[in-house]
Coordinates of C-alpha atoms in Angstrom, one line a residue:
X1 CA 109.2 145.9 74.8
X2 CA 107.7 145.0 78.8
X3 CA 109.5 144.3 81.8
X4 CA 109.5 141.8 84.0
X5 CA 111.3 140.0 87.1
X6 CA 110.8 136.9 88.3
X7 CA 111.9 134.9 91.9
X8 CA 111.8 131.9 92.6
X9 CA 110.8 129.4 90.6
X10 CA 107.2 126.6 90.8
X11 CA 108.6 123.8 89.5
X12 CA 112.3 123.7 89.6
X13 CA 112.9 120.8 86.7
X14 CA 111.4 122.4 84.1
X15 CA 112.5 125.5 85.0
X16 CA 116.5 125.0 85.9
X17 CA 116.4 122.8 82.5
X18 CA 114.8 125.8 80.2
X19 CA 117.2 127.9 81.6
X20 CA 119.9 125.8 81.6
X21 CA 119.2 126.0 77.7
X22 CA 118.5 129.8 77.3
X23 CA 121.7 130.1 78.6
X24 CA 123.4 127.4 75.9
X25 CA 122.5 129.5 73.6
X26 CA 123.0 133.2 74.2
X27 CA 126.6 132.2 74.9
X28 CA 126.7 131.0 71.3
X29 CA 126.1 134.1 70.2
X30 CA 122.2 133.2 69.2
X31 CA 119.2 135.6 69.6
X32 CA 116.4 132.9 71.3
X33 CA 112.8 134.8 71.4
X34 CA 110.5 131.9 73.5
X35 CA 108.3 130.9 72.2
X36 CA 105.4 127.1 72.4
X37 CA 104.8 125.4 75.4
X38 CA 107.8 127.3 77.5
X39 CA 106.0 131.1 77.1
X40 CA 102.4 129.4 77.4
X41 CA 103.8 128.3 81.1
X42 CA 105.4 131.7 81.9
X43 CA 101.5 133.6 81.5
X44 CA 100.4 132.0 83.3
X45 CA 99.2 128.7 81.9
X46 CA 100.3 124.8 83.6
X47 CA 101.7 123.4 80.4
X48 CA 103.6 120.0 80.6
X49 CA 106.0 120.5 77.5
X50 CA 109.1 118.3 75.9
X51 CA 110.5 120.6 73.0
X52 CA 111.8 123.9 73.3
X53 CA 110.6 126.3 71.0
X54 CA 112.4 129.7 70.2
X55 CA 112.5 132.4 67.3
X56 CA 115.6 132.9 66.0
X57 CA 116.4 135.5 63.1
X58 CA 118.2 134.7 60.0
X59 CA 120.7 136.6 60.8
X60 CA 121.7 135.8 64.1
X61 CA 121.2 131.4 62.9
X62 CA 123.0 132.1 59.5
X63 CA 125.7 129.1 60.9
X64 CA 122.7 127.6 63.4
X65 CA 125.1 124.4 63.3
X66 CA 128.6 125.2 64.6
X67 CA 126.6 127.6 66.8
X68 CA 124.7 124.7 68.5
X69 CA 128.0 123.0 68.6
X70 CA 129.9 125.2 71.2
X71 CA 127.0 125.3 73.7
X72 CA 127.4 121.8 75.2
X73 CA 123.7 120.9 74.8
X74 CA 124.8 117.9 72.5
X75 CA 128.2 116.5 73.6
X76 CA 128.1 113.3 71.1
X77 CA 127.1 116.2 68.0
X78 CA 123.9 117.1 66.3
X79 CA 120.8 115.1 65.9
X80 CA 118.7 117.2 62.9
X81 CA 115.5 116.4 63.3
X82 CA 113.2 116.0 60.0
X83 CA 111.3 119.2 59.2
X84 CA 109.1 119.6 56.2
X85 CA 110.2 123.4 55.5
X86 CA 113.7 123.1 57.0
X87 CA 114.1 126.9 55.2
X88 CA 112.0 128.4 57.7
X89 CA 112.5 125.6 60.6
X90 CA 114.9 123.3 62.5
X91 CA 114.9 120.7 65.3
X92 CA 117.7 119.2 67.2
X93 CA 117.5 116.1 69.1
X94 CA 118.9 117.8 72.5
X95 CA 118.0 114.1 74.7
X96 CA 116.0 111.3 75.4
X97 CA 113.9 110.8 79.0
X98 CA 113.7 107.6 80.9
X99 CA 110.2 106.8 79.5
X100 CA 112.0 106.8 75.8
X101 CA 110.5 109.7 74.8
X102 CA 112.5 112.6 73.1
X103 CA 113.2 116.1 73.3
X104 CA 114.3 118.5 71.3
X105 CA 115.1 121.5 70.4
X106 CA 113.2 123.8 68.4
X107 CA 114.3 126.9 66.7
X108 CA 111.6 129.3 63.6
X109 CA 113.2 131.2 61.3
X110 CA 109.9 132.3 59.9
X111 CA 106.9 131.7 60.8
X112 CA 103.4 131.4 58.8
X113 CA 101.2 133.3 61.6
X114 CA 103.8 136.1 62.9
X115 CA 105.4 139.1 61.7
X116 CA 108.9 139.2 61.2
X117 CA 111.2 138.8 63.9
X118 CA 112.7 142.6 64.4
X119 CA 108.2 143.6 64.7
X120 CA 108.6 140.4 67.3
X121 CA 111.5 141.6 68.9
X122 CA 110.5 145.0 70.0
X123 CA 107.7 143.8 70.8
X124 CA 108.5 140.9 73.1
X125 CA 108.0 140.8 77.0
X126 CA 111.6 140.4 79.2
X127 CA 111.7 138.4 82.3
X128 CA 114.2 138.0 84.8
X129 CA 115.5 135.1 86.5
X130 CA 119.1 135.4 88.7
X131 CA 121.3 136.6 86.0
X132 CA 119.4 135.1 83.0
X133 CA 117.5 137.8 81.2
X134 CA 114.7 135.3 78.7
X135 CA 113.0 137.0 75.5
X136 CA 109.1 135.6 75.4
X137 CA 106.9 136.5 72.4
X138 CA 104.1 138.8 73.5
X139 CA 101.1 137.6 74.5
X140 CA 99.2 138.4 71.7
X141 CA 102.4 137.6 69.3
X142 CA 102.3 133.8 71.1
X143 CA 98.1 133.7 71.5
X144 CA 98.2 134.6 66.9
X145 CA 101.0 131.2 67.2
X146 CA 99.1 129.4 68.7
X147 CA 96.0 129.4 66.2
X148 CA 96.8 126.6 64.2
X149 CA 94.9 123.3 63.1
X150 CA 96.0 121.3 66.4
X151 CA 92.8 121.1 69.2
X152 CA 95.8 121.1 72.0
X153 CA 97.1 125.1 70.7
X154 CA 93.6 126.1 70.6
X155 CA 93.0 124.5 74.6
X156 CA 96.2 127.1 75.4
X157 CA 94.6 130.0 73.6
X158 CA 90.8 130.4 75.2
X159 CA 93.0 129.9 78.5
X160 CA 95.7 132.7 76.7
X161 CA 92.7 135.0 75.6
X162 CA 91.8 135.4 79.2
X163 CA 94.7 136.5 80.7
X164 CA 95.4 139.0 78.0
X165 CA 92.0 140.2 78.9
X166 CA 92.6 140.4 82.1
X167 CA 95.6 142.1 81.5
X168 CA 94.8 144.7 79.5
X169 CA 91.5 145.6 81.4
X170 CA 94.3 146.7 84.8
X171 CA 95.7 148.6 82.2
X172 CA 92.9 149.9 81.6
X173 CA 92.4 151.7 84.8
X174 CA 95.9 152.3 85.6
X175 CA 95.6 154.4 82.7
X176 CA 91.9 155.5 82.5
X177 CA 91.9 154.7 78.5
X178 CA 89.7 151.2 77.3
X179 CA 90.5 151.5 73.8
X180 CA 92.7 148.3 73.6
X181 CA 91.6 146.9 76.4
X182 CA 87.9 147.1 74.6
X183 CA 89.2 146.3 70.9
X184 CA 91.2 143.6 71.8
X185 CA 88.9 141.9 74.0
X186 CA 88.2 137.7 73.3
X187 CA 86.8 136.2 76.9
X188 CA 83.6 135.9 78.4
X189 CA 85.7 136.5 81.5
X190 CA 87.0 139.2 80.2
X191 CA 83.7 140.8 78.1
X192 CA 82.4 140.5 81.7
X193 CA 84.9 142.1 83.8
X194 CA 84.3 145.0 81.5
X195 CA 80.4 145.0 81.3
X196 CA 81.1 145.6 85.4
X197 CA 83.1 148.3 84.9
X198 CA 81.2 150.2 83.0
X199 CA 83.0 150.2 79.8
X200 CA 80.5 149.6 77.5
X201 CA 78.9 153.5 78.6
X202 CA 80.8 155.4 76.5
X203 CA 79.6 154.9 72.6
X204 CA 82.3 156.8 70.8
X205 CA 85.0 154.5 72.2
X206 CA 83.2 151.2 71.6
X207 CA 82.6 152.7 67.9
X208 CA 86.5 153.3 68.1
X209 CA 87.3 150.1 69.9
X210 CA 84.9 148.1 67.1
X211 CA 86.3 148.9 63.9
X212 CA 90.6 148.8 65.7
X213 CA 89.2 145.0 67.1
X214 CA 91.7 142.7 64.0
X215 CA 89.3 139.7 65.4
X216 CA 85.7 138.5 64.3
X217 CA 85.4 137.5 68.0
X218 CA 86.4 141.3 69.6
X219 CA 83.8 142.9 66.8
X220 CA 80.7 140.1 67.9
X221 CA 81.3 141.2 71.3
X222 CA 81.0 145.4 71.0
X223 CA 78.7 145.4 68.0
X224 CA 75.2 144.9 70.1
X225 CA 76.4 148.2 72.3
X226 CA 77.3 150.8 68.5
X227 CA 75.1 148.1 66.2
X228 CA 74.2 151.5 64.1
X229 CA 78.2 152.1 63.4
X230 CA 79.6 151.3 60.5
X231 CA 79.6 147.8 59.5
X232 CA 82.5 145.8 60.4
X233 CA 85.5 144.5 58.2
X234 CA 85.5 141.3 59.2
X235 CA 81.6 140.8 59.5
X236 CA 82.1 140.6 55.7
X237 CA 84.3 137.7 55.1
X238 CA 82.7 134.5 54.3
X239 CA 80.2 132.8 56.4
X240 CA 80.8 135.6 59.7
X241 CA 79.1 138.1 57.6
X242 CA 75.8 136.2 58.9
X243 CA 76.0 137.3 62.0
X244 CA 76.1 141.1 61.3
X245 CA 72.3 141.8 61.5
X246 CA 72.0 138.9 64.3
X247 CA 74.6 140.8 66.2
X248 CA 72.7 144.6 66.5
X249 CA 69.5 143.2 67.6
X250 CA 71.1 141.5 70.3
X251 CA 70.4 141.8 73.7
X252 CA 74.7 142.4 75.3
X253 CA 74.9 140.7 77.4
X254 CA 72.2 138.3 76.9
X255 CA 73.3 134.9 76.2
X256 CA 71.5 135.0 72.5
X257 CA 74.6 137.3 72.5
X258 CA 76.7 134.3 74.2
X259 CA 75.7 132.2 71.1
X260 CA 77.2 134.8 68.5
X261 CA 80.3 135.7 69.8
X262 CA 80.6 131.4 70.2
X263 CA 79.1 131.3 66.1
X264 CA 82.2 134.3 65.3
X265 CA 84.6 131.9 67.5
X266 CA 83.5 129.0 65.3
X267 CA 84.5 131.2 62.1
X268 CA 87.6 132.2 63.6
X269 CA 89.0 129.4 64.3
X270 CA 87.9 127.8 61.4
X271 CA 89.2 130.4 59.0
X272 CA 92.8 130.3 60.8
X273 CA 92.8 126.7 60.4
X274 CA 92.3 126.8 57.1
X275 CA 94.9 128.2 56.6
X276 CA 97.2 127.2 59.0
X277 CA 96.5 124.1 57.1
X278 CA 96.5 125.7 53.3
X279 CA 100.0 126.9 54.3
X280 CA 101.5 123.0 55.3
X281 CA 100.0 121.4 52.0
X282 CA 101.6 123.9 50.3
X283 CA 105.1 123.8 51.6
X284 CA 104.2 120.0 51.4
X285 CA 103.3 119.5 47.2
X286 CA 107.0 121.8 46.8

């Protein structure tokens, strides 16, 4: 768990509304983990969002309707919206804006892109707003939750990747350990910062990072610095295996290297989008 303290609000209306909803849920006995647009905003991306997205444990949501009715958020009773996977995802209308757009309170109980709730909770990041503690999906988990077939989610991913890289590089400067920063590298800005800091100079660390990397994009950034390393597992996947040899012979940090990284990014996006679409189709056929 990572903790931070925030003092003051840069955008009073959305933040006040979010905190009011969060406090009401907590008072009702729920243990909400913030995800979606409000989590994206917390990590530093200027994002407009109408919905309030949370992940709950199955145990804390065992009597969800009853608990929601005690929050005071639904004076006219619950209005539940449609869900094609009600056992995993539920949504309730919480208001209507002056322009007619609906606001929704949305809950994931199981998310196919994420680990179990106890693991997510263990990795959470807490932020203190006055007397309210908000628990957010960790930044890596939030990125995974956005790897869907929706293009707007991938726009968030691109910005969040850069923020995560810069965080990890800052931590590497503090503890003199570059392994985590290199093994999770996913943005060009992060790569260029790491290169300027000389983090690729130790071939042993680069090899370790290469084989700890859980993403094709990270491996594509690293492989040119360890061209004789054992073939990373992800590069054996269909399609992406065509990148293996070119990455071993390209000059690190060259225009050709960046082009290969972008090819790896496309493979990664296509695979993640296809997996998300397949999960949706599986549930829709039930």
